[in-house]
Amino acid sequence: MIDLLDEPEDIPILAPIILREIFYRLLMGDQGPRLRQMASAGSQSQQIARAIDWLKGNFTRPLHIDDLARQVNMSISTFHHHFRELTAMSPLQYQKWLRLNEARRLMLTENEDAATAAFQVGYESPSQFSREYSRLFGAPPLRDITSLRQTANVESR
């Protein structure tokens, strides 16, 4: 698929064929049954996928698990169970992961400082943000971003 970027005139013809092959291989692979179940309308995986979509679009807002579970027509305990089964995280951990990755992107690409990025993604406390950031990425925000930029500069030479 990436090779098509070198020949843009072929994209309209070949991209659908390549996508079809990718879908086929995914569905016939060892995770095929799980993918089919996730794609089934009304399945619990589909309900969790809707919740994940909502979280991706609203990660800066406070999270109320009971409201989100109700939104996807699940009990709170069933919602937690299936969410963790699908993502290996709780909904709150997933929201935190989304927030921290967006904050990292803002600092790296938009040159935001840590406090500004923290507030933009929904944190109310810069110190809490810094603790959680360090826990996820292994270094405080400033040190992590500096390291990423240095690595990018070395690789671009």
Short mmCIF file of C-alpha atoms in Angstrom, two decimals:
data_model
loop_
_atom_site.label_atom_id
_atom_site.label_comp_id
_atom_site.label_asym_id
_atom_site.label_seq_id
_atom_site.Cartn_x
_atom_site.Cartn_y
_atom_site.Cartn_z
CA MET A 1 0.00 0.00 0.00
CA ILE A 2 2.81 2.39 0.87
CA ASP A 3 4.46 1.67 -2.48
CA LEU A 4 1.41 3.21 -4.16
CA LEU A 5 2.53 6.62 -2.91
CA ASP A 6 5.28 6.46 -5.53
CA GLU A 7 2.65 5.97 -8.25
CA PRO A 8 -0.38 8.10 -7.28
CA GLU A 9 -2.17 7.41 -10.56
CA ASP A 10 -2.46 3.73 -9.55
CA ILE A 11 -4.10 4.46 -6.18
CA PRO A 12 -7.75 4.53 -7.37
CA ILE A 13 -7.38 1.14 -9.06
CA LEU A 14 -4.98 -0.80 -6.81
CA ALA A 15 -5.80 0.53 -3.30
CA PRO A 16 -9.22 -1.19 -3.06
CA ILE A 17 -7.70 -4.50 -4.19
CA ILE A 18 -4.86 -4.24 -1.67
CA LEU A 19 -7.28 -3.30 1.12
CA ARG A 20 -9.45 -6.28 0.24
CA GLU A 21 -6.41 -8.58 0.51
CA ILE A 22 -5.44 -7.04 3.87
CA PHE A 23 -8.97 -7.59 5.19
CA TYR A 24 -8.98 -11.15 3.89
CA ARG A 25 -5.67 -11.98 5.55
CA LEU A 26 -6.76 -10.41 8.84
CA LEU A 27 -10.07 -12.29 8.86
CA MET A 28 -8.44 -15.60 7.96
CA GLY A 29 -5.61 -15.19 10.49
CA ASP A 30 -5.54 -16.45 14.06
CA GLN A 31 -7.42 -13.35 15.29
CA GLY A 32 -10.08 -13.64 12.56
CA PRO A 33 -12.87 -14.93 14.82
CA ARG A 34 -12.28 -12.09 17.29
CA LEU A 35 -12.29 -9.50 14.47
CA ARG A 36 -15.51 -10.93 13.05
CA GLN A 37 -17.13 -10.78 16.47
CA MET A 38 -15.96 -7.18 16.96
CA ALA A 39 -17.46 -6.20 13.61
CA SER A 40 -20.81 -7.83 14.30
CA ALA A 41 -23.47 -5.18 14.87
CA GLY A 42 -24.82 -5.31 18.39
CA SER A 43 -22.05 -7.51 19.78
CA GLN A 44 -20.44 -6.58 23.07
CA SER A 45 -17.20 -5.85 21.23
CA GLN A 46 -19.11 -3.49 18.94
CA GLN A 47 -20.58 -1.76 21.99
CA ILE A 48 -17.11 -1.35 23.49
CA ALA A 49 -15.85 -0.04 20.14
CA ARG A 50 -18.56 2.65 20.32
CA ALA A 51 -17.40 3.53 23.84
CA ILE A 52 -13.79 3.74 22.64
CA ASP A 53 -14.85 6.05 19.81
CA TRP A 54 -16.64 8.24 22.32
CA LEU A 55 -13.57 8.32 24.56
CA LYS A 56 -11.33 9.26 21.64
CA GLY A 57 -13.54 12.22 20.83
CA ASN A 58 -14.12 13.30 24.44
CA PHE A 59 -10.97 12.37 26.38
CA THR A 60 -10.55 15.91 27.70
CA ARG A 61 -13.91 15.76 29.49
CA PRO A 62 -14.48 14.18 32.92
CA LEU A 63 -15.29 10.48 32.62
CA HIS A 64 -18.41 9.05 34.24
CA ILE A 65 -18.29 5.28 33.76
CA ASP A 66 -21.96 4.79 34.58
CA ASP A 67 -22.99 7.26 31.85
CA LEU A 68 -20.67 5.64 29.31
CA ALA A 69 -21.90 2.14 30.18
CA ARG A 70 -25.50 3.32 29.85
CA GLN A 71 -24.68 4.97 26.51
CA VAL A 72 -23.61 1.58 25.09
CA ASN A 73 -26.44 -0.33 26.83
CA MET A 74 -24.31 -2.34 29.26
CA SER A 75 -24.22 -2.74 33.01
CA ILE A 76 -21.23 -1.15 34.68
CA SER A 77 -19.65 -4.48 35.63
CA THR A 78 -20.18 -5.98 32.14
CA PHE A 79 -18.83 -2.81 30.58
CA HIS A 80 -15.69 -2.89 32.74
CA HIS A 81 -15.15 -6.59 32.04
CA HIS A 82 -15.48 -6.34 28.25
CA PHE A 83 -13.58 -3.05 28.04
CA ARG A 84 -10.61 -4.57 29.87
CA GLU A 85 -10.85 -7.75 27.79
CA LEU A 86 -10.67 -5.75 24.56
CA THR A 87 -8.13 -3.08 25.54
CA ALA A 88 -6.22 -4.62 28.47
CA MET A 89 -7.03 -1.39 30.36
CA SER A 90 -9.85 0.01 32.41
CA PRO A 91 -11.82 2.87 30.79
CA LEU A 92 -10.12 5.33 33.13
CA GLN A 93 -6.65 3.99 32.24
CA TYR A 94 -7.55 4.23 28.55
CA GLN A 95 -8.68 7.85 28.95
CA LYS A 96 -5.43 8.62 30.78
CA TRP A 97 -3.42 6.93 27.99
CA LEU A 98 -5.25 9.03 25.37
CA ARG A 99 -4.67 12.23 27.32
CA LEU A 100 -0.99 11.59 27.89
CA ASN A 101 -0.31 10.67 24.27
CA GLU A 102 -2.12 13.79 23.04
CA ALA A 103 -0.19 15.94 25.52
CA ARG A 104 3.05 14.39 24.28
CA ARG A 105 2.03 15.19 20.71
CA LEU A 106 1.18 18.79 21.65
CA MET A 107 4.56 19.29 23.33
CA LEU A 108 6.48 17.62 20.53
CA THR A 109 4.75 19.05 17.45
CA GLU A 110 3.02 22.21 18.72
CA ASN A 111 5.83 23.25 21.10
CA GLU A 112 3.44 23.56 24.04
CA ASP A 113 4.92 23.57 27.53
CA ALA A 114 3.92 20.74 29.88
CA ALA A 115 1.44 22.76 31.95
CA THR A 116 -0.38 24.09 28.89
CA ALA A 117 -0.53 20.64 27.30
CA ALA A 118 -1.78 19.16 30.58
CA PHE A 119 -4.64 21.65 30.81
CA GLN A 120 -5.53 21.23 27.13
CA VAL A 121 -5.99 17.47 27.52
CA GLY A 122 -8.09 17.73 30.67
CA TYR A 123 -5.69 17.63 33.61
CA GLU A 124 -6.38 20.06 36.41
CA SER A 125 -3.07 19.52 38.20
CA PRO A 126 0.29 19.88 36.42
CA SER A 127 1.99 17.84 39.16
CA GLN A 128 -0.45 14.95 38.70
CA PHE A 129 0.10 15.20 34.95
CA SER A 130 3.87 15.08 35.40
CA ARG A 131 3.67 12.02 37.69
CA GLU A 132 1.41 10.12 35.31
CA TYR A 133 3.46 11.19 32.29
CA SER A 134 6.67 9.94 33.93
CA ARG A 135 4.98 6.66 34.82
CA LEU A 136 3.85 6.07 31.21
CA PHE A 137 6.85 7.35 29.27
CA GLY A 138 9.64 6.72 31.78
CA ALA A 139 10.76 10.34 32.12
CA PRO A 140 9.27 13.71 33.09
CA PRO A 141 7.72 15.67 30.19
CA LEU A 142 10.58 18.09 29.50
CA ARG A 143 13.27 15.41 29.61
CA ASP A 144 11.19 13.04 27.44
CA ILE A 145 10.45 15.67 24.78
CA THR A 146 14.09 16.82 24.73
CA SER A 147 15.20 13.21 24.28
CA LEU A 148 12.68 12.59 21.49
CA ARG A 149 13.82 15.72 19.64
CA GLN A 150 17.48 14.77 19.98
CA THR A 151 16.74 11.29 18.67
CA ALA A 152 14.81 12.75 15.73
CA ASN A 153 17.67 15.16 14.94
CA VAL A 154 20.25 12.36 14.99
CA GLU A 155 18.13 10.14 12.74
CA SER A 156 17.44 12.93 10.23
CA ARG A 157 21.13 13.53 9.58
#
